[in-house]
XYZ file of C-alpha atoms in Angstrom:
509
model
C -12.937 -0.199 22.281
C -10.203 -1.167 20.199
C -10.815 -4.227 18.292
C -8.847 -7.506 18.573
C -6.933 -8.797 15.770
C -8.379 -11.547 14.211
C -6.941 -15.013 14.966
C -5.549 -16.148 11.878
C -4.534 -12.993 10.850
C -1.816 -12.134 13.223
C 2.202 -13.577 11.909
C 2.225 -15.353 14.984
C -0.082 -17.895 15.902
C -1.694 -17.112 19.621
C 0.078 -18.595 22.563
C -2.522 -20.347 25.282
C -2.347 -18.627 28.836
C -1.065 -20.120 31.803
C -1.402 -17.678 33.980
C -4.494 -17.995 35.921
C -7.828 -15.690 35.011
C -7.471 -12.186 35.927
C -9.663 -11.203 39.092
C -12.165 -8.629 38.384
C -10.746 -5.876 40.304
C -7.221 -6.284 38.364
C -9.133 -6.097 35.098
C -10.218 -2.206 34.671
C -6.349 -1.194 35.535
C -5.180 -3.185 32.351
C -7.211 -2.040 29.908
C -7.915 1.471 31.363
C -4.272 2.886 29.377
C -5.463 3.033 25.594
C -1.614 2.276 24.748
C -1.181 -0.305 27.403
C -3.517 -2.966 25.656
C -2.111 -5.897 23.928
C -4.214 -4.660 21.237
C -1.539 -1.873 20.848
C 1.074 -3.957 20.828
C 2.171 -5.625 17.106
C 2.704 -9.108 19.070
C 0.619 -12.075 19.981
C -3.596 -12.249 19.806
C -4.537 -11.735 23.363
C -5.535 -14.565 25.068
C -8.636 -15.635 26.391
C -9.877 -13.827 29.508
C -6.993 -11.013 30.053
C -9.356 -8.464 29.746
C -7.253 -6.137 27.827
C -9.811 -4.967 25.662
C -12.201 -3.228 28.260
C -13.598 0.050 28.291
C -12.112 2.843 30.922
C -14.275 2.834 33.940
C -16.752 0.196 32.244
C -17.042 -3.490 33.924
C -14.788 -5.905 32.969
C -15.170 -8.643 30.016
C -16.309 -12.031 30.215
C -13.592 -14.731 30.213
C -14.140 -14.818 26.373
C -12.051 -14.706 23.319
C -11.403 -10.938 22.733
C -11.397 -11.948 18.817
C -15.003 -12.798 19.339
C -16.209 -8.895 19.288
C -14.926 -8.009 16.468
C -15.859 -11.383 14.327
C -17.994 -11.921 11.360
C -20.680 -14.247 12.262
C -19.539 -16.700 10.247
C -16.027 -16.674 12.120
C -17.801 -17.096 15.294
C -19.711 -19.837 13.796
C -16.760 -21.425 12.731
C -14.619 -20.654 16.410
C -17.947 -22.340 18.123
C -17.018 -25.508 16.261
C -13.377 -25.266 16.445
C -11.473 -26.254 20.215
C -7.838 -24.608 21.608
C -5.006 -26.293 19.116
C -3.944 -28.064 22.441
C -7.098 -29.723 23.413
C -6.111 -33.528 22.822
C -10.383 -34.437 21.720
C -9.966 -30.807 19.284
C -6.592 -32.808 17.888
C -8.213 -35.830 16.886
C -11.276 -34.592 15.979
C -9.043 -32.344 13.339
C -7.061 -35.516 12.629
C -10.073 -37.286 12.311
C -11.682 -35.106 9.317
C -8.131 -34.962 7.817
C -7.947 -38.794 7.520
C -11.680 -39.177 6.343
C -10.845 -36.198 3.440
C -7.636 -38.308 2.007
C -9.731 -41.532 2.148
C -11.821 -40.005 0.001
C -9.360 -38.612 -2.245
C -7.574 -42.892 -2.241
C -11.700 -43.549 -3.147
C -12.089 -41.184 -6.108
C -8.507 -41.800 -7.527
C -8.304 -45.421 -7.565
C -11.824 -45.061 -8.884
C -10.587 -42.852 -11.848
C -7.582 -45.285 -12.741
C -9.675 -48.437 -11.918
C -10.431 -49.614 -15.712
C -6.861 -49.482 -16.844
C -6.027 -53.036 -15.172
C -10.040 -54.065 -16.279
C -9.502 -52.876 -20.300
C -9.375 -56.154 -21.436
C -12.383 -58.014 -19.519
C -14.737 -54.623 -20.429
C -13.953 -55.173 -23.578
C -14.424 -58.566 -24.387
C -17.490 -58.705 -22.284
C -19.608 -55.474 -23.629
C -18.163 -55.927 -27.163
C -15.636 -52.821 -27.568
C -12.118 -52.689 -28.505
C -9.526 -51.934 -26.116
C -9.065 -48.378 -28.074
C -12.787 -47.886 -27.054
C -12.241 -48.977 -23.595
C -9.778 -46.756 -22.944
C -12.058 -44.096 -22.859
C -13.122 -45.369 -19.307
C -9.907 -43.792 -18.156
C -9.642 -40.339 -20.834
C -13.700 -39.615 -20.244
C -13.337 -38.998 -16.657
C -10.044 -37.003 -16.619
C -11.672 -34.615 -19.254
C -14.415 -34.012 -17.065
C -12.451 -33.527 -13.768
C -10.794 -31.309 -15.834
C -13.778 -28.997 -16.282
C -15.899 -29.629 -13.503
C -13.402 -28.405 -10.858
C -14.216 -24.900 -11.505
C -17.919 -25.332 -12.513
C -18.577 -27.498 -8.665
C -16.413 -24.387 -7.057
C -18.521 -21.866 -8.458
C -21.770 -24.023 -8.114
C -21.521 -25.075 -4.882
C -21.646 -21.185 -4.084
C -23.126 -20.661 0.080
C -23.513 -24.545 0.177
C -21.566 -26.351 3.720
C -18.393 -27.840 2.168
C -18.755 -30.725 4.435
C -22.036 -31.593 2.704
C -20.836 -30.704 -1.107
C -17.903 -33.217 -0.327
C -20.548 -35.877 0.916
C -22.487 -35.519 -2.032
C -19.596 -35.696 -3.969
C -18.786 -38.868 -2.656
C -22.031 -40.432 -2.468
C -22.107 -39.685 -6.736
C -18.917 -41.588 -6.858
C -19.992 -44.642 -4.976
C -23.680 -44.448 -6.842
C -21.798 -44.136 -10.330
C -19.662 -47.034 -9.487
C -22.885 -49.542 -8.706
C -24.379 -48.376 -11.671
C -21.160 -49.267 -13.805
C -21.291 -52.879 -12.135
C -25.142 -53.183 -13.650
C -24.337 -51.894 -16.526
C -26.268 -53.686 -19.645
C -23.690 -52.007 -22.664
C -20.826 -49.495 -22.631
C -22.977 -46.578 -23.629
C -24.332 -47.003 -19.483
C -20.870 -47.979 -18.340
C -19.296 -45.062 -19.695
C -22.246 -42.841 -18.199
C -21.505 -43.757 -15.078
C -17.549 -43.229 -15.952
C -18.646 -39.405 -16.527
C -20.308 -39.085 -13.209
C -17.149 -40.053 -11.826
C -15.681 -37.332 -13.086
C -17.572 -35.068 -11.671
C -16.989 -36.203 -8.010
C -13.334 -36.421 -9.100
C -12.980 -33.016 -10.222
C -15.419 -31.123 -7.401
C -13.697 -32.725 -4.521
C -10.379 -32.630 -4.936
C -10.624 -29.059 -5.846
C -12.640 -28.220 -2.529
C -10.443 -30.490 -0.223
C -7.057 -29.451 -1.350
C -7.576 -26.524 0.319
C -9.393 -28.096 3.368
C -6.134 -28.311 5.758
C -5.771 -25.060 7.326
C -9.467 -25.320 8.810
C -9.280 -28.849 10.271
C -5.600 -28.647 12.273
C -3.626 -26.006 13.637
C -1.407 -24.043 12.128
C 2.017 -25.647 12.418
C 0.467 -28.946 10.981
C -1.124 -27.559 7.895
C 1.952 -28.648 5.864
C 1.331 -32.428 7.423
C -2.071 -32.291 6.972
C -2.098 -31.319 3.126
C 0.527 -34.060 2.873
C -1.457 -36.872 3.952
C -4.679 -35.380 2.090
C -2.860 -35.674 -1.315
C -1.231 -39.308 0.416
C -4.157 -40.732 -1.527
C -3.070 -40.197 -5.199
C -0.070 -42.310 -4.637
C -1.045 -44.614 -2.499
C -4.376 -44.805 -4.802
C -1.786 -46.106 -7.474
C 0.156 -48.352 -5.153
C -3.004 -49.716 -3.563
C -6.387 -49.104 -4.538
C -5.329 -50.125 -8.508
C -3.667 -53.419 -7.707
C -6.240 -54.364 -5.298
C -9.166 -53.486 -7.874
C -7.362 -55.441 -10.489
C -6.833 -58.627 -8.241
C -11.072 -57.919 -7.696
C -11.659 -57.953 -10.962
C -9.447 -61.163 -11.688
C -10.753 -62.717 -8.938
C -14.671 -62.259 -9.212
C -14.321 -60.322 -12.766
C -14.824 -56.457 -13.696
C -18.507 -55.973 -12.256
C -17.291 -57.209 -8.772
C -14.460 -54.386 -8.819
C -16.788 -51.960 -9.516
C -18.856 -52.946 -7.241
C -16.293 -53.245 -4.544
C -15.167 -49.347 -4.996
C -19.003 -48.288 -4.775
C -18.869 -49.955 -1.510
C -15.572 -48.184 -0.425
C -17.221 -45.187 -1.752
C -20.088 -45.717 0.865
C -17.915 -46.784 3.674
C -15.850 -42.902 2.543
C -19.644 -41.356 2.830
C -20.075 -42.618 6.596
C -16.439 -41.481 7.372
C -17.370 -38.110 6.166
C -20.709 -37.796 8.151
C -18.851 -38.434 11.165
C -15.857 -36.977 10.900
C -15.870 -33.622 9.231
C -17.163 -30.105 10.745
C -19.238 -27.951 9.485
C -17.764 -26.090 6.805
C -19.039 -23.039 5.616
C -17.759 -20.955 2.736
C -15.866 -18.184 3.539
C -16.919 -16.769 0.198
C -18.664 -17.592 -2.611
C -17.355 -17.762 -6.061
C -18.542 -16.628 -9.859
C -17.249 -17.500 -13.197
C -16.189 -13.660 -13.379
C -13.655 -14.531 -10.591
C -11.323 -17.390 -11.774
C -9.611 -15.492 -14.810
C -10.119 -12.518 -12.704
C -7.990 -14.491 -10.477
C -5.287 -15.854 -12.891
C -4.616 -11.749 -14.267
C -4.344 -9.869 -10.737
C -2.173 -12.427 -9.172
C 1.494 -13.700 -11.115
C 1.948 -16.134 -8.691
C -1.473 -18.046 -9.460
C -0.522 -17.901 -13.370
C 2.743 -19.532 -12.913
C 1.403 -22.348 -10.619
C -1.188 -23.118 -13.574
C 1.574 -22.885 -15.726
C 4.100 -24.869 -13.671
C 0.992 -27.455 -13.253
C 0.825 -27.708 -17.036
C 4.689 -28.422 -18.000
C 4.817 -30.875 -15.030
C 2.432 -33.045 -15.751
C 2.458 -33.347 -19.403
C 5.770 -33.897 -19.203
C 4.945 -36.696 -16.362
C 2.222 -38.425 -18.227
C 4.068 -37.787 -21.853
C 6.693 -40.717 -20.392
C 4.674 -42.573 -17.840
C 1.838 -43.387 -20.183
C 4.574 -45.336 -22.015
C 6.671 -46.442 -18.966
C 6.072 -50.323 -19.724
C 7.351 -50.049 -22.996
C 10.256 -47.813 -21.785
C 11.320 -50.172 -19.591
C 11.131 -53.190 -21.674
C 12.522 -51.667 -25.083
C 15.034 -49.289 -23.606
C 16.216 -51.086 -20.052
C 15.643 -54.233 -21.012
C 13.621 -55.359 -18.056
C 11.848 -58.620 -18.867
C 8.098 -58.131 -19.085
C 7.434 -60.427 -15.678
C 8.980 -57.751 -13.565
C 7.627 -54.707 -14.452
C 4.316 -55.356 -12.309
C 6.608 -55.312 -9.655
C 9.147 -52.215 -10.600
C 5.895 -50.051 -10.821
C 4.886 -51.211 -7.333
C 8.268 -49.689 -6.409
C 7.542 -46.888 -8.112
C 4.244 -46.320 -6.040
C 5.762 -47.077 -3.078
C 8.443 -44.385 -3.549
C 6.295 -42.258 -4.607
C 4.256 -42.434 -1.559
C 7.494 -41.476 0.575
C 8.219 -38.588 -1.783
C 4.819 -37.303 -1.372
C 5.451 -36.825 2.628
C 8.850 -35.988 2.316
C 7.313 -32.703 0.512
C 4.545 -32.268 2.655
C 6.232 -29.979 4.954
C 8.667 -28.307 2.626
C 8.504 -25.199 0.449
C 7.234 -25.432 -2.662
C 8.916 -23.141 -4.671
C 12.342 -25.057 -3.947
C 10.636 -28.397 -4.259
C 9.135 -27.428 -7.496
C 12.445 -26.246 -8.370
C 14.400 -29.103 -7.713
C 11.306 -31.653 -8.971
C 11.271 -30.254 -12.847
C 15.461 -29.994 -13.036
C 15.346 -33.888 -11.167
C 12.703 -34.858 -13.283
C 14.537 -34.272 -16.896
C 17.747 -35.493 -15.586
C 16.034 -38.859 -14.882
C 13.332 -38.799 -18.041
C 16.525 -38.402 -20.490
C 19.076 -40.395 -18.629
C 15.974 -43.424 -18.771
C 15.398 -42.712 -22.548
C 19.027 -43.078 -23.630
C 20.703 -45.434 -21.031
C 20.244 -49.042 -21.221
C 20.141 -51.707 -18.728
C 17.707 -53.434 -16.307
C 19.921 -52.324 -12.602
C 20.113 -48.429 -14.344
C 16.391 -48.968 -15.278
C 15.429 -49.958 -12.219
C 17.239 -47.019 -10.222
C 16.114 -44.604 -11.871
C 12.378 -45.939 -12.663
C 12.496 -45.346 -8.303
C 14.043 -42.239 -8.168
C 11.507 -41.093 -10.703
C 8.424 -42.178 -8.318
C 10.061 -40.647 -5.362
C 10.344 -37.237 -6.945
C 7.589 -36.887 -8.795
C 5.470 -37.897 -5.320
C 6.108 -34.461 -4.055
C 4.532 -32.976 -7.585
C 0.916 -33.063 -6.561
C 1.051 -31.583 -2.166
C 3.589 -28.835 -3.603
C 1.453 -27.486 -6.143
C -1.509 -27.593 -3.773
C 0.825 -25.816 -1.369
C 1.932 -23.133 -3.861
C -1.550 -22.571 -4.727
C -3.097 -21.890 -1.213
C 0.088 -19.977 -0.226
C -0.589 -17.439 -3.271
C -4.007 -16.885 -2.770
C -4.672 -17.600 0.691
C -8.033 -15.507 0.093
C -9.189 -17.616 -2.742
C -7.629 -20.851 -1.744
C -10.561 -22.731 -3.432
C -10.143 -20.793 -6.877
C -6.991 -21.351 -7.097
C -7.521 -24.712 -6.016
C -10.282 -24.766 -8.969
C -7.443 -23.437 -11.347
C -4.768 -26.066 -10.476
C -7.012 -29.620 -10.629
C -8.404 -28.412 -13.800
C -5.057 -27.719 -15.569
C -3.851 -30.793 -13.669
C -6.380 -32.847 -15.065
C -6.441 -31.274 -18.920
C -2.281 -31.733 -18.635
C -2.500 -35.676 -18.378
C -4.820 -36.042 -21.197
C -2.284 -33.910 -22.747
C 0.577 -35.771 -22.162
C -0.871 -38.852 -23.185
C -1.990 -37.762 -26.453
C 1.764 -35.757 -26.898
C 3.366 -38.962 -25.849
C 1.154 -41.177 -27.795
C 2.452 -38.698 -31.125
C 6.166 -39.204 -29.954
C 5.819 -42.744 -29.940
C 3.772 -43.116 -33.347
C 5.839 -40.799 -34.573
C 9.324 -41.196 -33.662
C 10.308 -44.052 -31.250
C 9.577 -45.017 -27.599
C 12.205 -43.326 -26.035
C 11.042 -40.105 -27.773
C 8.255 -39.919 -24.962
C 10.831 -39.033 -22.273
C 13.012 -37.390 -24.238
C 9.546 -35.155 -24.553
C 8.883 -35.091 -21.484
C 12.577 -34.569 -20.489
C 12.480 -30.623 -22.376
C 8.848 -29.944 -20.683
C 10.514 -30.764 -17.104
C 13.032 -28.960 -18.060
C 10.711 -25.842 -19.212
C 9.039 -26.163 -15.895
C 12.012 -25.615 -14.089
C 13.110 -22.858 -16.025
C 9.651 -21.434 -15.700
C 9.964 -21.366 -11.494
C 13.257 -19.829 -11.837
C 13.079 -17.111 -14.017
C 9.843 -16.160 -12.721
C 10.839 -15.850 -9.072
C 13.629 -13.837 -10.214
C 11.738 -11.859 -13.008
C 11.070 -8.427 -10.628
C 12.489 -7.084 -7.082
C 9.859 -5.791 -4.988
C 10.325 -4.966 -0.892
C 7.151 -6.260 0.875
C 4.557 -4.254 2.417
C 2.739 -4.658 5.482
C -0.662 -5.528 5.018
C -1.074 -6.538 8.263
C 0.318 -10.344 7.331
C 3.734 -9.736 7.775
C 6.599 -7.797 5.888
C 9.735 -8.712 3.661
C 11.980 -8.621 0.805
C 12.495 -10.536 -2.107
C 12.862 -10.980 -5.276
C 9.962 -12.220 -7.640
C 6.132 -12.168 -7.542
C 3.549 -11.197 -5.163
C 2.133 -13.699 -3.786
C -1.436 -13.157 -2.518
C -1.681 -10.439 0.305
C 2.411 -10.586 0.855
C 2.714 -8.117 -2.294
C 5.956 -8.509 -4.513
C 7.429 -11.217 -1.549
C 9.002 -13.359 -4.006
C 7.743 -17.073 -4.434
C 10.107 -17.799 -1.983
C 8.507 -15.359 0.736
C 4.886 -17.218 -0.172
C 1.849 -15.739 1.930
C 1.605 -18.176 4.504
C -1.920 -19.536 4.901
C -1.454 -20.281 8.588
C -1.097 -16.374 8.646
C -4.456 -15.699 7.186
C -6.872 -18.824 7.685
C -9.709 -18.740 5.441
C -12.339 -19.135 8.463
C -11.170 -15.284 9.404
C -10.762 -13.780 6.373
C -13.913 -11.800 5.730
């Protein structure tokens, strides 16, 4: 018997069949020509039920998936769960878990970035400067930074679904226990336990869209997962500072523990089970970053983009009061329009590829970062304080899209990779920015983060155009390009990135 292509492994996704089911005395005929089979043919995954598979002479198959006899029993596990793309209960379900992954990523961000509107109150109340408070926001973007790898690796044969609940349910316990807290020394505590959640789950649910909806909505789906960084910073921040004014810092905390739990029962309900479709060691993630070019460039793309972001944005207020000349009343409301854009930014790059995005984000991004550090003006500040949200909302769903489309085998690694650099790079380009600032002047920040947007760009480029390779056929697909391999799609270019909806991580075993 000649086995069936796996689903997610055919370049083009499976067609459902409208014809009616074959009756059993047409089914020997089809299959009884070893050349006549769809399985000989390069085209679509036979459907359901055409029988196209069965033995010469032998009876004919059950209505069945013919991918089903040649799966791993993990991807029949994971077929049981799933329903046909079309199946308007399989859609929402899919929809469902999508929604209840980017609430919690809204939950953990606004958690990280809670204290920076709460400095003050912490402070006065538990005794500690405002330098010292600060470490509420660097403590937990140090540890995301690490722990993304060490909760891929650890997590090992564990359900994702119940590694992201856990995940979670730290979060919203770390949160109470920062509302209790008697001194700083707890407080902080709890800060690095927030960390942790941070760091663990967005490295497992970036990767999370191509196993919850079908194919041609992956690029939506990873969209509105990574929706809840900017709208954590356009909603969740605001709203836990107004808490905090309102019924002071404990109450805040308080009310994202709550959120946190609300997130946990979302979860439970919503998500499938999830289980690995490998497991991971330490050996693996550098192993990773020196077999594949196209995974060392995203790390290093991650790295020059977001230093260079958080270089200038740590320091936008002062930017925009010492350089525009915005009075210091409006800028609460300029950086809501920054959120807000960069919300829209973030879906307008949802869907689009990320090598060009990329592209076009680090030469956009120093245009704007100089032209803001050198031109003066509140109407030129305010334009291009916009423009700057609304491309650099596209930053964090293209790099997660780069990094799944180059190793579509070790999306979670790669994942691992990118949230820890992204994480190490703003603590980076705080301190780098902090050094411009001391050490030059305020609009040195952008001006610094101006050459490493620049770098960035340069970086995509040169790379993608470094080495001219024709594809092979790995049974993915074929093409030519210029550039790096990318994944299974060897020496593709970065433009010709292995598309994950060609190789789903449920079927690759």
């Amino acid at each position: 018997m000649t086995a069936a292509p796996a689903p997610g492994n055919d370049a083009r996704p499976p067609t459902p069949d409208r014809s009616p089911p074959p009756s059993p005395a047409s089914v020997p005929g089809q299959g009884s020509d070893p050349g006549s089979g769809p399985a000989a043919d390069s085209g679509p995954v036979p459907d359901a039920g055409s029988g196209s598979d069965s033995l010469p002479g032998g009876p004919p198959p059950e209505p069945v998936s013919a991918s089903a006899e040649s799966a791993t029993p993990v991807a029949l596990a994971a077929s049981a769960e799933a329903k046909p793309p079309g199946n308007p209960v399989a859609g929402w379900r899919g929809w469902g878990a999508v929604g209840a992954v980017a609430l919690g990523i809204f939950c953990l961000i606004t958690s990280e970035l809670l204290p920076v509107g709460l400095l003050t109150s912490v402070g006065a109340d538990l005794g500690v400067s405002d330098g010292t408070a600060g470490l509420m926001v660097t403590v937990p973007g140090l540890v995301a930074g690490f722990c993304a790898p060490l909760v891929t690796v650890g997590a090992g044969r564990i359900d994702r679904r119940w590694v992201l609940v856990v995940l979670i349910a730290l979060m919203a316990a770390a949160n109470l226990v920062a509302a209790l807290a008697p001194g700083f020394g707890v407080l902080l505590a709890a800060r690095l336990l927030v960390g942790v959640s941070v760091g663990g789950f967005w490295a497992i649910a970036g990767g999370l869209a191509v196993r919850l909806v079908p194919a041609h909505h992956v690029g939506r789906a990873t969209a509105l997962v990574f929706g809840g960084v900017p709208t954590a910073s356009v909603l969740g921040v605001p709203a836990g500072t107004l808490l905090g004014e309102l019924g002071g810092w404990r109450f805040a905390f308080a009310a994202v523990g709550g959120l946190g739990a609300l997130t946990l029962a979302a979860l439970l309900l919503l998500l499938p089970p999830l289980p690995p479709t490998r497991t991971i060691t330490f050996g693996q993630l550098p192993a990773l970053l020196r077999r594949n070019p196209a995974v060392r460039v995203g790390v290093a793309v991650t790295f020059l983009v977001v230093t260079g972001q958080f270089a200038a944005y740590t320091f936008v207020r002062p930017i925009l009061q010492e350089v525009s000349g915005v009075d210091a009343g409006y800028v609460s409301t300029l950086l809501l329009g920054y959120g807000i854009a960069g919300v829209a930014g973030n879906f307008l790059a949802g869907a689009r590829d990320p090598y060009r995005t990329l592209l076009t984000v680090g030469a956009a991004l120093a245009v704007i970062l100089a032209l803001i550090a050198t031109v003066p003006g509140g109407v030129a500040g305010t334009v291009l304080l916009l423009a700057w949200g609304l491309v650099f909302g596209g930053v964090s769903v293209s790099l997660q899209s780069w990094m799944i489309k180059a190793a579509p085998d070790d999306a979670e690694a790669a994942s691992s990779l990118m949230v820890a650099m992204f994480n190490l790079a703003i603590a980076a380009g705080a301190l780098s920015g902090g050094l411009a600032v001391d050490g030059i002047s305020v609009p040195a920040a952008p001006l610094a983060g101006a050459a490493l947007m620049a770098l960035a760009a340069v970086t995509v480029r040169v790379t993608s155009t470094s080495r001219t390779g024709t594809g092979t056929d790995t049974g993915t697909g074929t093409g030519t390009g210029t550039g790096l391999g990318m994944g299974k799609a060897a020496d593709v270019g970065i433009e010709g990135l292995a598309d994950p909806r060609e190789a789903s991580p449920v079927d690759q075993r």
